């Protein structure tokens, strides 16, 4: 369960920004919208968070940062080669920060224990790295690492970290994370931390076609097929049935890695979903490309949504409302906020421009966040609770009126010169 994410000096984010998923003490909608943590200091976490802001305000930068952090952890010890540099973009509109490290920190619940993992990096190397574990009110620092000069590092280890620590240290390259290398070398204590970060965060970027293969794979079992059929039926898509048939063709995809955006393409046999539409006058079957853009996007979302709900993972979606009706977006959010459908504490973090979702029945005040840029064009992230809105305040009206900031401001349209006038 994700409790907090911090990022600094990444893309449009200059100063450290904090996305906090620890619930406030507000009792509103607590039974549905909050998940218990078992922690005395933070008894509940939010099941969903929404981020608003004008175009180019930094919403995507925030969500990409979470996925970029995951990618570095996943690949630094295996994919990244010695001497290879990272494609990590700092805030470039400030001469000072353009040369400074990018910083990430994630706090999460693993096996009922709060963990806090952080690292900073430049394109050439990891600058610092640390892991805190809160088995009591006082944290234990399992390890820390700090770059000193050249390829040198100062390491500190807790006696609670067992295993061949010297081997892990000597095996960790300047451009690799100690956590990733120790997990690669089968550390019993650090592998679960590595696995949580790598496997528990699923990111779907804005505008990208969600690969349908994961949903189609569910069609191979009758249970999975029934889940997809029920999902589409609940969405009122008028699809009576769906099945998978084999096809041959070229498969291409874009993958975000620690070294940047990579493309791959190959010819292979794959399963193609075929949808049956029925009416009183007859029925017909259509392949996925014949369906509407909204249906294609919804179909691609089914597997990530169901997987996250089943396993209690974090689903991060940039512009969830893209090609989806507002009522369908509400339904997806509600799935995460229904304890019967989400018994394992899965969380949804998404950005949107759909202001109709600013509804007291859908969100609590602490679930709503905003991004805007300051005079230096640096992103600022802040919650609705900063404004202490009344419980029944009309959030949508207040937001569109600029009460909470994070809205575009327009200048007057230029008046065109009249023809023949000089």
mmCIF file of C-alpha atoms in Angstrom:
data_model
loop_
_atom_site.group_PDB
_atom_site.id
_atom_site.type_symbol
_atom_site.label_atom_id
_atom_site.label_comp_id
_atom_site.label_asym_id
_atom_site.label_seq_id
_atom_site.Cartn_x
_atom_site.Cartn_y
_atom_site.Cartn_z
ATOM 1 C CA UNK A 1 0.000 0.000 0.000
ATOM 2 C CA UNK A 2 1.476 3.341 -1.056
ATOM 3 C CA UNK A 3 1.591 5.966 1.690
ATOM 4 C CA UNK A 4 3.676 8.766 0.187
ATOM 5 C CA UNK A 5 5.734 9.675 -2.882
ATOM 6 C CA UNK A 6 8.323 12.464 -3.090
ATOM 7 C CA UNK A 7 10.143 13.739 -6.162
ATOM 8 C CA UNK A 8 12.441 16.675 -6.865
ATOM 9 C CA UNK A 9 14.272 18.025 -9.906
ATOM 10 C CA UNK A 10 12.433 15.881 -12.461
ATOM 11 C CA UNK A 11 11.049 17.360 -15.712
ATOM 12 C CA UNK A 12 8.838 20.340 -14.736
ATOM 13 C CA UNK A 13 9.265 19.587 -11.009
ATOM 14 C CA UNK A 14 12.104 21.643 -9.509
ATOM 15 C CA UNK A 15 11.533 21.756 -5.742
ATOM 16 C CA UNK A 16 10.556 18.592 -3.895
ATOM 17 C CA UNK A 17 6.847 17.807 -4.256
ATOM 18 C CA UNK A 18 4.933 15.380 -2.033
ATOM 19 C CA UNK A 19 1.901 13.244 -2.897
ATOM 20 C CA UNK A 20 0.479 12.006 0.408
ATOM 21 C CA UNK A 21 -1.952 9.069 0.453
ATOM 22 C CA UNK A 22 -2.305 8.910 4.229
ATOM 23 C CA UNK A 23 -5.908 9.783 5.063
ATOM 24 C CA UNK A 24 -6.761 12.747 7.243
ATOM 25 C CA UNK A 25 -8.842 12.348 10.387
ATOM 26 C CA UNK A 26 -12.021 13.209 8.474
ATOM 27 C CA UNK A 27 -14.655 10.471 8.974
ATOM 28 C CA UNK A 28 -16.458 11.278 5.719
ATOM 29 C CA UNK A 29 -16.862 8.142 3.531
ATOM 30 C CA UNK A 30 -14.300 6.393 5.723
ATOM 31 C CA UNK A 31 -15.886 2.940 5.449
ATOM 32 C CA UNK A 32 -15.573 2.846 1.658
ATOM 33 C CA UNK A 33 -12.853 5.270 0.569
ATOM 34 C CA UNK A 34 -10.200 4.356 3.151
ATOM 35 C CA UNK A 35 -8.148 1.188 3.665
ATOM 36 C CA UNK A 36 -6.855 0.273 7.139
ATOM 37 C CA UNK A 37 -3.057 0.187 7.513
ATOM 38 C CA UNK A 38 -2.635 -1.184 11.012
ATOM 39 C CA UNK A 39 -0.327 1.730 11.819
ATOM 40 C CA UNK A 40 -1.008 3.849 14.881
ATOM 41 C CA UNK A 41 0.488 7.014 13.360
ATOM 42 C CA UNK A 42 -1.339 6.581 10.031
ATOM 43 C CA UNK A 43 -4.340 4.287 10.577
ATOM 44 C CA UNK A 44 -5.856 4.669 7.099
ATOM 45 C CA UNK A 45 -4.703 5.169 3.523
ATOM 46 C CA UNK A 46 -6.673 6.557 0.601
ATOM 47 C CA UNK A 47 -7.949 4.047 -1.943
ATOM 48 C CA UNK A 48 -7.842 6.634 -4.739
ATOM 49 C CA UNK A 49 -6.370 10.047 -5.520
ATOM 50 C CA UNK A 50 -7.192 12.404 -8.398
ATOM 51 C CA UNK A 51 -4.936 15.171 -9.747
ATOM 52 C CA UNK A 52 -6.275 18.264 -11.551
ATOM 53 C CA UNK A 53 -4.466 21.072 -13.294
ATOM 54 C CA UNK A 54 -4.236 22.924 -16.597
ATOM 55 C CA UNK A 55 -2.330 21.554 -19.561
ATOM 56 C CA UNK A 56 1.461 21.551 -19.082
ATOM 57 C CA UNK A 57 1.120 22.105 -15.321
ATOM 58 C CA UNK A 58 3.049 18.970 -14.344
ATOM 59 C CA UNK A 59 0.394 16.287 -13.828
ATOM 60 C CA UNK A 60 2.149 13.936 -16.245
ATOM 61 C CA UNK A 61 5.560 14.746 -14.770
ATOM 62 C CA UNK A 62 4.348 13.685 -11.328
ATOM 63 C CA UNK A 63 2.872 10.388 -12.514
ATOM 64 C CA UNK A 64 5.796 9.633 -14.834
ATOM 65 C CA UNK A 65 8.190 10.214 -11.965
ATOM 66 C CA UNK A 66 6.614 7.380 -10.000
ATOM 67 C CA UNK A 67 7.026 5.035 -12.962
ATOM 68 C CA UNK A 68 10.556 6.255 -13.706
ATOM 69 C CA UNK A 69 11.573 5.489 -10.135
ATOM 70 C CA UNK A 70 10.113 1.994 -10.531
ATOM 71 C CA UNK A 71 11.997 1.489 -13.815
ATOM 72 C CA UNK A 72 15.359 2.466 -12.306
ATOM 73 C CA UNK A 73 14.844 0.028 -9.424
ATOM 74 C CA UNK A 74 13.803 -2.711 -11.865
ATOM 75 C CA UNK A 75 16.628 -2.297 -14.362
ATOM 76 C CA UNK A 76 19.682 -0.690 -12.759
ATOM 77 C CA UNK A 77 21.300 -4.011 -11.774
ATOM 78 C CA UNK A 78 20.409 -6.007 -14.887
ATOM 79 C CA UNK A 79 19.506 -3.918 -17.952
ATOM 80 C CA UNK A 80 21.781 -0.909 -17.413
ATOM 81 C CA UNK A 81 25.330 -1.759 -18.441
ATOM 82 C CA UNK A 82 28.589 -0.515 -16.849
ATOM 83 C CA UNK A 83 29.247 3.070 -17.920
ATOM 84 C CA UNK A 84 25.792 3.491 -19.457
ATOM 85 C CA UNK A 85 23.998 6.737 -18.640
ATOM 86 C CA UNK A 86 20.385 7.349 -17.697
ATOM 87 C CA UNK A 87 17.965 9.501 -19.626
ATOM 88 C CA UNK A 88 16.792 11.293 -16.488
ATOM 89 C CA UNK A 89 15.519 14.817 -17.275
ATOM 90 C CA UNK A 90 16.116 17.429 -14.524
ATOM 91 C CA UNK A 91 14.374 20.793 -14.307
ATOM 92 C CA UNK A 92 16.172 22.688 -17.080
ATOM 93 C CA UNK A 93 14.812 26.218 -16.594
ATOM 94 C CA UNK A 94 17.156 26.890 -13.683
ATOM 95 C CA UNK A 95 20.907 26.856 -14.292
ATOM 96 C CA UNK A 96 21.533 25.572 -10.761
ATOM 97 C CA UNK A 97 19.113 22.643 -10.725
ATOM 98 C CA UNK A 98 19.997 21.552 -14.259
ATOM 99 C CA UNK A 99 23.262 20.189 -12.833
ATOM 100 C CA UNK A 100 21.804 18.807 -9.580
ATOM 101 C CA UNK A 101 20.638 15.225 -8.882
ATOM 102 C CA UNK A 102 17.068 14.069 -9.375
ATOM 103 C CA UNK A 103 15.552 12.755 -6.131
ATOM 104 C CA UNK A 104 12.929 10.072 -5.456
ATOM 105 C CA UNK A 105 11.449 8.738 -2.234
ATOM 106 C CA UNK A 106 8.625 6.269 -1.722
ATOM 107 C CA UNK A 107 6.960 5.230 1.545
ATOM 108 C CA UNK A 108 4.826 2.104 1.521
ATOM 109 C CA UNK A 109 3.383 -0.666 3.645
ATOM 110 C CA UNK A 110 4.956 -4.103 3.237
ATOM 111 C CA UNK A 111 3.831 -7.021 5.413
ATOM 112 C CA UNK A 112 2.276 -4.524 7.816
ATOM 113 C CA UNK A 113 5.544 -2.580 8.229
ATOM 114 C CA UNK A 114 6.220 0.938 6.972
ATOM 115 C CA UNK A 115 9.217 1.173 4.606
ATOM 116 C CA UNK A 116 10.818 4.372 3.317
ATOM 117 C CA UNK A 117 13.180 4.019 0.354
ATOM 118 C CA UNK A 118 14.981 6.934 -1.311
ATOM 119 C CA UNK A 119 17.684 7.576 -3.888
ATOM 120 C CA UNK A 120 19.089 10.462 -5.878
ATOM 121 C CA UNK A 121 20.785 10.234 -9.257
ATOM 122 C CA UNK A 122 22.376 12.023 -12.179
ATOM 123 C CA UNK A 123 22.585 10.583 -15.701
ATOM 124 C CA UNK A 124 26.020 9.157 -14.836
ATOM 125 C CA UNK A 125 25.589 7.668 -11.369
ATOM 126 C CA UNK A 126 23.576 7.066 -8.216
ATOM 127 C CA UNK A 127 24.422 9.843 -5.744
ATOM 128 C CA UNK A 128 22.716 8.575 -2.586
ATOM 129 C CA UNK A 129 20.463 5.729 -1.492
ATOM 130 C CA UNK A 130 18.851 4.655 1.786
ATOM 131 C CA UNK A 131 16.202 2.382 3.268
ATOM 132 C CA UNK A 132 14.373 3.015 6.560
ATOM 133 C CA UNK A 133 12.132 0.415 8.206
ATOM 134 C CA UNK A 134 9.637 1.414 10.916
ATOM 135 C CA UNK A 135 9.211 -1.699 13.049
ATOM 136 C CA UNK A 136 8.510 0.661 15.948
ATOM 137 C CA UNK A 137 7.957 4.400 16.267
ATOM 138 C CA UNK A 138 11.699 4.842 15.819
ATOM 139 C CA UNK A 139 12.952 3.885 12.342
ATOM 140 C CA UNK A 140 15.855 1.545 11.630
ATOM 141 C CA UNK A 141 18.099 2.492 8.720
ATOM 142 C CA UNK A 142 18.981 -0.829 7.111
ATOM 143 C CA UNK A 143 21.527 0.778 4.819
ATOM 144 C CA UNK A 144 22.653 4.080 3.394
ATOM 145 C CA UNK A 145 25.036 4.937 0.582
ATOM 146 C CA UNK A 146 26.565 8.298 -0.335
ATOM 147 C CA UNK A 147 28.809 9.187 -3.265
ATOM 148 C CA UNK A 148 32.040 10.854 -2.113
ATOM 149 C CA UNK A 149 34.479 11.288 -5.017
ATOM 150 C CA UNK A 150 35.312 9.544 -8.279
ATOM 151 C CA UNK A 151 33.572 6.173 -8.092
ATOM 152 C CA UNK A 152 33.824 6.076 -4.294
ATOM 153 C CA UNK A 153 30.924 5.626 -1.847
ATOM 154 C CA UNK A 154 30.479 5.671 1.900
ATOM 155 C CA UNK A 155 28.230 2.810 3.053
ATOM 156 C CA UNK A 156 26.547 2.350 6.425
ATOM 157 C CA UNK A 157 24.793 -0.877 7.403
ATOM 158 C CA UNK A 158 22.527 -1.754 10.292
ATOM 159 C CA UNK A 159 23.223 -4.951 12.195
ATOM 160 C CA UNK A 160 19.619 -5.881 11.332
ATOM 161 C CA UNK A 161 20.618 -6.258 7.666
ATOM 162 C CA UNK A 162 21.940 -9.801 7.396
ATOM 163 C CA UNK A 163 23.696 -11.505 4.523
ATOM 164 C CA UNK A 164 26.889 -10.942 2.502
ATOM 165 C CA UNK A 165 26.741 -7.155 2.630
ATOM 166 C CA UNK A 166 30.357 -6.728 1.446
ATOM 167 C CA UNK A 167 29.618 -8.841 -1.635
ATOM 168 C CA UNK A 168 26.552 -6.759 -2.443
ATOM 169 C CA UNK A 169 28.496 -3.537 -1.921
ATOM 170 C CA UNK A 170 31.422 -4.613 -4.119
ATOM 171 C CA UNK A 171 29.010 -5.798 -6.831
ATOM 172 C CA UNK A 172 27.105 -2.499 -6.989
ATOM 173 C CA UNK A 173 28.296 -0.297 -9.867
ATOM 174 C CA UNK A 174 28.164 3.517 -9.658
ATOM 175 C CA UNK A 175 25.179 3.498 -12.044
ATOM 176 C CA UNK A 176 23.300 0.733 -10.191
ATOM 177 C CA UNK A 177 21.205 0.733 -7.041
ATOM 178 C CA UNK A 178 22.411 -1.248 -4.030
ATOM 179 C CA UNK A 179 18.819 -2.397 -3.426
ATOM 180 C CA UNK A 180 18.549 -3.781 -6.964
ATOM 181 C CA UNK A 181 21.920 -5.551 -6.816
ATOM 182 C CA UNK A 182 21.237 -7.087 -3.397
ATOM 183 C CA UNK A 183 17.888 -8.366 -4.650
ATOM 184 C CA UNK A 184 19.588 -9.747 -7.768
ATOM 185 C CA UNK A 185 21.978 -11.602 -5.429
ATOM 186 C CA UNK A 186 19.044 -13.076 -3.463
ATOM 187 C CA UNK A 187 18.915 -10.948 -0.328
ATOM 188 C CA UNK A 188 16.048 -12.348 1.736
ATOM 189 C CA UNK A 189 15.410 -9.003 3.451
ATOM 190 C CA UNK A 190 15.761 -6.655 0.475
ATOM 191 C CA UNK A 191 14.130 -8.747 -2.257
ATOM 192 C CA UNK A 192 10.581 -8.112 -0.923
ATOM 193 C CA UNK A 193 11.271 -4.358 -0.948
ATOM 194 C CA UNK A 194 12.600 -4.582 -4.513
ATOM 195 C CA UNK A 195 9.602 -6.680 -5.586
ATOM 196 C CA UNK A 196 7.064 -4.302 -4.032
ATOM 197 C CA UNK A 197 8.430 -1.302 -5.929
ATOM 198 C CA UNK A 198 8.839 -3.155 -9.233
ATOM 199 C CA UNK A 199 5.635 -5.223 -9.256
ATOM 200 C CA UNK A 200 3.155 -3.124 -7.293
ATOM 201 C CA UNK A 201 3.151 -0.017 -9.492
ATOM 202 C CA UNK A 202 1.376 -0.165 -12.866
ATOM 203 C CA UNK A 203 1.588 2.989 -14.983
ATOM 204 C CA UNK A 204 -0.577 3.784 -18.022
ATOM 205 C CA UNK A 205 0.604 6.959 -19.822
ATOM 206 C CA UNK A 206 -1.708 9.515 -21.413
ATOM 207 C CA UNK A 207 -2.569 9.021 -25.060
ATOM 208 C CA UNK A 208 -0.903 5.615 -25.291
ATOM 209 C CA UNK A 209 -2.916 2.660 -26.454
ATOM 210 C CA UNK A 210 -3.253 0.280 -23.545
ATOM 211 C CA UNK A 211 -1.966 -3.032 -24.863
ATOM 212 C CA UNK A 212 -4.962 -5.386 -25.234
ATOM 213 C CA UNK A 213 -2.870 -8.564 -24.964
ATOM 214 C CA UNK A 214 -3.102 -8.665 -21.170
ATOM 215 C CA UNK A 215 -6.899 -8.550 -21.246
ATOM 216 C CA UNK A 216 -7.030 -11.021 -24.139
ATOM 217 C CA UNK A 217 -4.908 -13.469 -22.122
ATOM 218 C CA UNK A 218 -7.727 -13.573 -19.564
ATOM 219 C CA UNK A 219 -10.014 -14.963 -22.272
ATOM 220 C CA UNK A 220 -8.093 -18.246 -22.232
ATOM 221 C CA UNK A 221 -9.920 -19.293 -19.068
ATOM 222 C CA UNK A 222 -13.666 -19.444 -18.657
ATOM 223 C CA UNK A 223 -13.423 -17.511 -15.404
ATOM 224 C CA UNK A 224 -11.433 -14.755 -17.088
ATOM 225 C CA UNK A 225 -13.818 -14.658 -20.027
ATOM 226 C CA UNK A 226 -16.765 -14.321 -17.666
ATOM 227 C CA UNK A 227 -14.987 -11.479 -15.801
ATOM 228 C CA UNK A 228 -14.415 -9.574 -19.052
ATOM 229 C CA UNK A 229 -17.962 -10.165 -20.222
ATOM 230 C CA UNK A 230 -19.353 -8.975 -16.889
ATOM 231 C CA UNK A 231 -17.069 -5.925 -16.926
ATOM 232 C CA UNK A 232 -18.210 -4.885 -20.408
ATOM 233 C CA UNK A 233 -21.825 -5.610 -19.580
ATOM 234 C CA UNK A 234 -21.637 -3.478 -16.436
ATOM 235 C CA UNK A 235 -20.200 -0.675 -18.570
ATOM 236 C CA UNK A 236 -23.286 -0.844 -20.831
ATOM 237 C CA UNK A 237 -21.197 -1.422 -23.994
ATOM 238 C CA UNK A 238 -23.937 -3.635 -25.579
ATOM 239 C CA UNK A 239 -21.522 -6.540 -26.112
ATOM 240 C CA UNK A 240 -23.181 -9.919 -25.648
ATOM 241 C CA UNK A 241 -20.039 -12.063 -25.698
ATOM 242 C CA UNK A 242 -16.298 -11.968 -26.353
ATOM 243 C CA UNK A 243 -13.834 -14.667 -27.328
ATOM 244 C CA UNK A 244 -10.229 -14.921 -28.553
ATOM 245 C CA UNK A 245 -9.184 -16.238 -31.988
ATOM 246 C CA UNK A 246 -5.592 -16.696 -33.293
ATOM 247 C CA UNK A 247 -4.102 -14.215 -35.804
ATOM 248 C CA UNK A 248 -0.623 -13.559 -37.266
ATOM 249 C CA UNK A 249 0.867 -10.105 -37.588
ATOM 250 C CA UNK A 250 3.477 -7.580 -36.515
ATOM 251 C CA UNK A 251 3.578 -6.674 -32.877
ATOM 252 C CA UNK A 252 5.071 -3.324 -31.826
ATOM 253 C CA UNK A 253 5.170 -1.600 -28.482
ATOM 254 C CA UNK A 254 6.793 1.309 -26.651
ATOM 255 C CA UNK A 255 8.335 0.554 -23.283
ATOM 256 C CA UNK A 256 9.524 3.082 -20.707
ATOM 257 C CA UNK A 257 12.860 1.942 -19.355
ATOM 258 C CA UNK A 258 15.440 3.582 -17.130
ATOM 259 C CA UNK A 259 17.424 4.581 -20.234
ATOM 260 C CA UNK A 260 14.432 6.144 -21.994
ATOM 261 C CA UNK A 261 11.548 5.208 -24.289
ATOM 262 C CA UNK A 262 12.360 2.056 -26.285
ATOM 263 C CA UNK A 263 10.524 0.532 -29.296
ATOM 264 C CA UNK A 264 10.328 -3.146 -30.200
ATOM 265 C CA UNK A 265 8.688 -4.923 -33.146
ATOM 266 C CA UNK A 266 8.362 -8.580 -34.158
ATOM 267 C CA UNK A 267 6.147 -10.930 -36.181
ATOM 268 C CA UNK A 268 4.245 -13.457 -34.137
ATOM 269 C CA UNK A 269 0.951 -15.265 -33.665
ATOM 270 C CA UNK A 270 -1.328 -13.626 -31.182
ATOM 271 C CA UNK A 271 -4.863 -13.948 -29.931
ATOM 272 C CA UNK A 272 -7.355 -11.399 -31.234
ATOM 273 C CA UNK A 273 -10.497 -10.579 -29.255
ATOM 274 C CA UNK A 274 -13.742 -10.882 -31.204
ATOM 275 C CA UNK A 275 -16.876 -9.213 -29.861
ATOM 276 C CA UNK A 276 -20.417 -10.353 -30.495
ATOM 277 C CA UNK A 277 -23.144 -7.717 -30.663
ATOM 278 C CA UNK A 278 -26.752 -8.906 -30.558
ATOM 279 C CA UNK A 279 -30.000 -7.111 -31.406
ATOM 280 C CA UNK A 280 -33.579 -8.310 -31.882
ATOM 281 C CA UNK A 281 -32.912 -8.267 -35.650
ATOM 282 C CA UNK A 282 -29.725 -10.328 -35.553
ATOM 283 C CA UNK A 283 -26.138 -10.482 -34.357
ATOM 284 C CA UNK A 284 -22.651 -9.809 -35.744
ATOM 285 C CA UNK A 285 -19.022 -10.240 -34.685
ATOM 286 C CA UNK A 286 -16.402 -7.497 -34.751
ATOM 287 C CA UNK A 287 -12.665 -7.448 -34.106
ATOM 288 C CA UNK A 288 -11.119 -4.989 -31.701
ATOM 289 C CA UNK A 289 -10.107 -2.472 -34.394
ATOM 290 C CA UNK A 290 -13.760 -2.295 -35.527
ATOM 291 C CA UNK A 291 -14.891 -1.151 -32.096
ATOM 292 C CA UNK A 292 -14.971 2.485 -30.989
ATOM 293 C CA UNK A 293 -11.885 4.118 -29.536
ATOM 294 C CA UNK A 294 -13.594 4.238 -26.158
ATOM 295 C CA UNK A 295 -14.381 0.513 -26.227
ATOM 296 C CA UNK A 296 -10.791 -0.270 -27.247
ATOM 297 C CA UNK A 297 -9.410 1.775 -24.352
ATOM 298 C CA UNK A 298 -11.862 0.258 -21.883
ATOM 299 C CA UNK A 299 -10.980 -3.252 -23.072
ATOM 300 C CA UNK A 300 -7.281 -2.539 -22.550
ATOM 301 C CA UNK A 301 -7.980 -1.248 -19.034
ATOM 302 C CA UNK A 302 -9.818 -4.386 -17.903
ATOM 303 C CA UNK A 303 -6.735 -6.516 -17.138
ATOM 304 C CA UNK A 304 -4.781 -3.797 -15.279
ATOM 305 C CA UNK A 305 -7.858 -2.890 -13.223
ATOM 306 C CA UNK A 306 -8.763 -6.484 -12.345
ATOM 307 C CA UNK A 307 -5.133 -7.430 -11.623
ATOM 308 C CA UNK A 308 -4.622 -4.453 -9.307
ATOM 309 C CA UNK A 309 -7.885 -5.097 -7.473
ATOM 310 C CA UNK A 310 -7.007 -8.775 -7.056
ATOM 311 C CA UNK A 311 -3.417 -8.287 -5.884
ATOM 312 C CA UNK A 312 -3.745 -4.968 -4.010
ATOM 313 C CA UNK A 313 -1.454 -3.038 -6.346
ATOM 314 C CA UNK A 314 -1.236 0.655 -7.301
ATOM 315 C CA UNK A 315 -2.688 1.636 -10.683
ATOM 316 C CA UNK A 316 -1.416 4.990 -11.990
ATOM 317 C CA UNK A 317 -3.263 6.380 -15.031
ATOM 318 C CA UNK A 318 -2.488 9.655 -16.762
ATOM 319 C CA UNK A 319 -5.736 11.132 -18.167
ATOM 320 C CA UNK A 320 -8.044 8.308 -17.163
ATOM 321 C CA UNK A 321 -10.944 10.093 -18.841
ATOM 322 C CA UNK A 322 -9.359 9.854 -22.328
ATOM 323 C CA UNK A 323 -12.059 8.459 -24.687
ATOM 324 C CA UNK A 324 -14.194 7.324 -21.740
ATOM 325 C CA UNK A 325 -17.601 8.678 -20.766
ATOM 326 C CA UNK A 326 -17.621 10.488 -17.440
ATOM 327 C CA UNK A 327 -20.044 7.959 -15.916
ATOM 328 C CA UNK A 328 -17.704 5.141 -16.907
ATOM 329 C CA UNK A 329 -14.784 6.906 -15.233
ATOM 330 C CA UNK A 330 -16.893 7.257 -12.097
ATOM 331 C CA UNK A 331 -17.616 3.543 -12.211
ATOM 332 C CA UNK A 332 -13.921 2.672 -12.460
ATOM 333 C CA UNK A 333 -13.139 4.914 -9.479
ATOM 334 C CA UNK A 334 -16.011 3.374 -7.524
ATOM 335 C CA UNK A 335 -14.598 -0.116 -8.092
ATOM 336 C CA UNK A 336 -11.492 0.852 -6.122
ATOM 337 C CA UNK A 337 -13.663 2.437 -3.431
ATOM 338 C CA UNK A 338 -15.850 -0.631 -2.953
ATOM 339 C CA UNK A 339 -14.286 -2.827 -0.230
ATOM 340 C CA UNK A 340 -16.031 -5.944 -1.550
ATOM 341 C CA UNK A 341 -14.342 -5.472 -4.941
ATOM 342 C CA UNK A 342 -11.104 -4.192 -3.420
ATOM 343 C CA UNK A 343 -10.406 -6.298 -0.313
ATOM 344 C CA UNK A 344 -6.601 -6.066 -0.547
ATOM 345 C CA UNK A 345 -6.119 -2.297 -0.519
ATOM 346 C CA UNK A 346 -5.497 -1.597 -4.208
ATOM 347 C CA UNK A 347 -5.102 2.102 -5.004
ATOM 348 C CA UNK A 348 -5.899 4.255 -8.032
ATOM 349 C CA UNK A 349 -3.925 7.428 -8.780
ATOM 350 C CA UNK A 350 -5.017 9.325 -11.869
ATOM 351 C CA UNK A 351 -5.125 12.698 -13.558
ATOM 352 C CA UNK A 352 -8.114 14.151 -15.361
ATOM 353 C CA UNK A 353 -9.675 17.310 -16.746
ATOM 354 C CA UNK A 354 -13.224 16.083 -16.014
ATOM 355 C CA UNK A 355 -14.437 18.557 -13.399
ATOM 356 C CA UNK A 356 -17.774 16.747 -12.984
ATOM 357 C CA UNK A 357 -15.862 14.214 -10.890
ATOM 358 C CA UNK A 358 -15.378 16.891 -8.205
ATOM 359 C CA UNK A 359 -18.316 15.422 -6.351
ATOM 360 C CA UNK A 360 -18.850 14.858 -2.614
ATOM 361 C CA UNK A 361 -20.312 11.419 -3.291
ATOM 362 C CA UNK A 362 -17.236 10.290 -5.242
ATOM 363 C CA UNK A 363 -14.304 11.793 -3.317
ATOM 364 C CA UNK A 364 -13.257 13.017 0.093
ATOM 365 C CA UNK A 365 -11.494 16.364 0.369
ATOM 366 C CA UNK A 366 -8.092 14.730 1.013
ATOM 367 C CA UNK A 367 -8.317 12.716 -2.221
ATOM 368 C CA UNK A 368 -8.226 15.779 -4.504
ATOM 369 C CA UNK A 369 -4.893 17.296 -5.575
ATOM 370 C CA UNK A 370 -3.858 20.086 -7.933
ATOM 371 C CA UNK A 371 -0.804 21.028 -9.978
ATOM 372 C CA UNK A 372 0.111 24.468 -11.243
ATOM 373 C CA UNK A 373 3.278 26.278 -12.293
ATOM 374 C CA UNK A 374 4.829 29.206 -10.457
ATOM 375 C CA UNK A 375 6.552 32.233 -11.982
ATOM 376 C CA UNK A 376 9.669 30.123 -12.693
ATOM 377 C CA UNK A 377 7.541 27.572 -14.583
ATOM 378 C CA UNK A 378 8.166 25.004 -11.853
ATOM 379 C CA UNK A 379 5.378 22.612 -10.875
ATOM 380 C CA UNK A 380 3.714 22.954 -7.483
ATOM 381 C CA UNK A 381 1.558 20.107 -6.121
ATOM 382 C CA UNK A 382 -0.959 20.745 -3.338
ATOM 383 C CA UNK A 383 -4.177 19.209 -1.929
ATOM 384 C CA UNK A 384 -7.675 20.646 -1.774
ATOM 385 C CA UNK A 385 -7.425 20.465 2.018
ATOM 386 C CA UNK A 386 -4.986 23.407 1.933
ATOM 387 C CA UNK A 387 -8.054 25.605 1.370
ATOM 388 C CA UNK A 388 -10.084 24.118 4.252
ATOM 389 C CA UNK A 389 -13.230 23.887 2.107
ATOM 390 C CA UNK A 390 -16.542 23.373 3.834
ATOM 391 C CA UNK A 391 -17.911 19.840 3.586
ATOM 392 C CA UNK A 392 -20.768 20.834 1.293
ATOM 393 C CA UNK A 393 -18.838 23.412 -0.717
ATOM 394 C CA UNK A 394 -19.393 23.133 -4.476
ATOM 395 C CA UNK A 395 -15.927 21.930 -5.453
ATOM 396 C CA UNK A 396 -16.462 21.958 -9.201
ATOM 397 C CA UNK A 397 -17.822 25.512 -9.171
ATOM 398 C CA UNK A 398 -15.026 26.677 -6.888
ATOM 399 C CA UNK A 399 -12.346 25.070 -9.037
ATOM 400 C CA UNK A 400 -13.651 26.507 -12.305
ATOM 401 C CA UNK A 401 -13.907 29.927 -10.641
ATOM 402 C CA UNK A 402 -10.197 29.729 -9.797
ATOM 403 C CA UNK A 403 -10.725 29.484 -6.029
ATOM 404 C CA UNK A 404 -8.189 26.653 -5.716
ATOM 405 C CA UNK A 405 -5.837 27.745 -8.490
ATOM 406 C CA UNK A 406 -4.583 25.151 -11.004
ATOM 407 C CA UNK A 407 -6.687 26.546 -13.861
ATOM 408 C CA UNK A 408 -5.544 28.180 -17.099
ATOM 409 C CA UNK A 409 -5.734 31.962 -17.431
ATOM 410 C CA UNK A 410 -6.393 33.337 -20.880
ATOM 411 C CA UNK A 411 -5.543 36.660 -22.437
ATOM 412 C CA UNK A 412 -7.950 38.339 -24.844
ATOM 413 C CA UNK A 413 -8.042 37.025 -28.385
ATOM 414 C CA UNK A 414 -6.158 39.332 -30.790
ATOM 415 C CA UNK A 415 -8.539 41.338 -32.966
ATOM 416 C CA UNK A 416 -7.789 40.652 -36.649
ATOM 417 C CA UNK A 417 -7.025 43.698 -38.763
ATOM 418 C CA UNK A 418 -9.746 44.673 -41.213
ATOM 419 C CA UNK A 419 -9.059 43.917 -44.855
ATOM 420 C CA UNK A 420 -7.601 46.893 -46.707
ATOM 421 C CA UNK A 421 -6.693 48.781 -43.523
ATOM 422 C CA UNK A 422 -2.974 49.592 -43.062
#
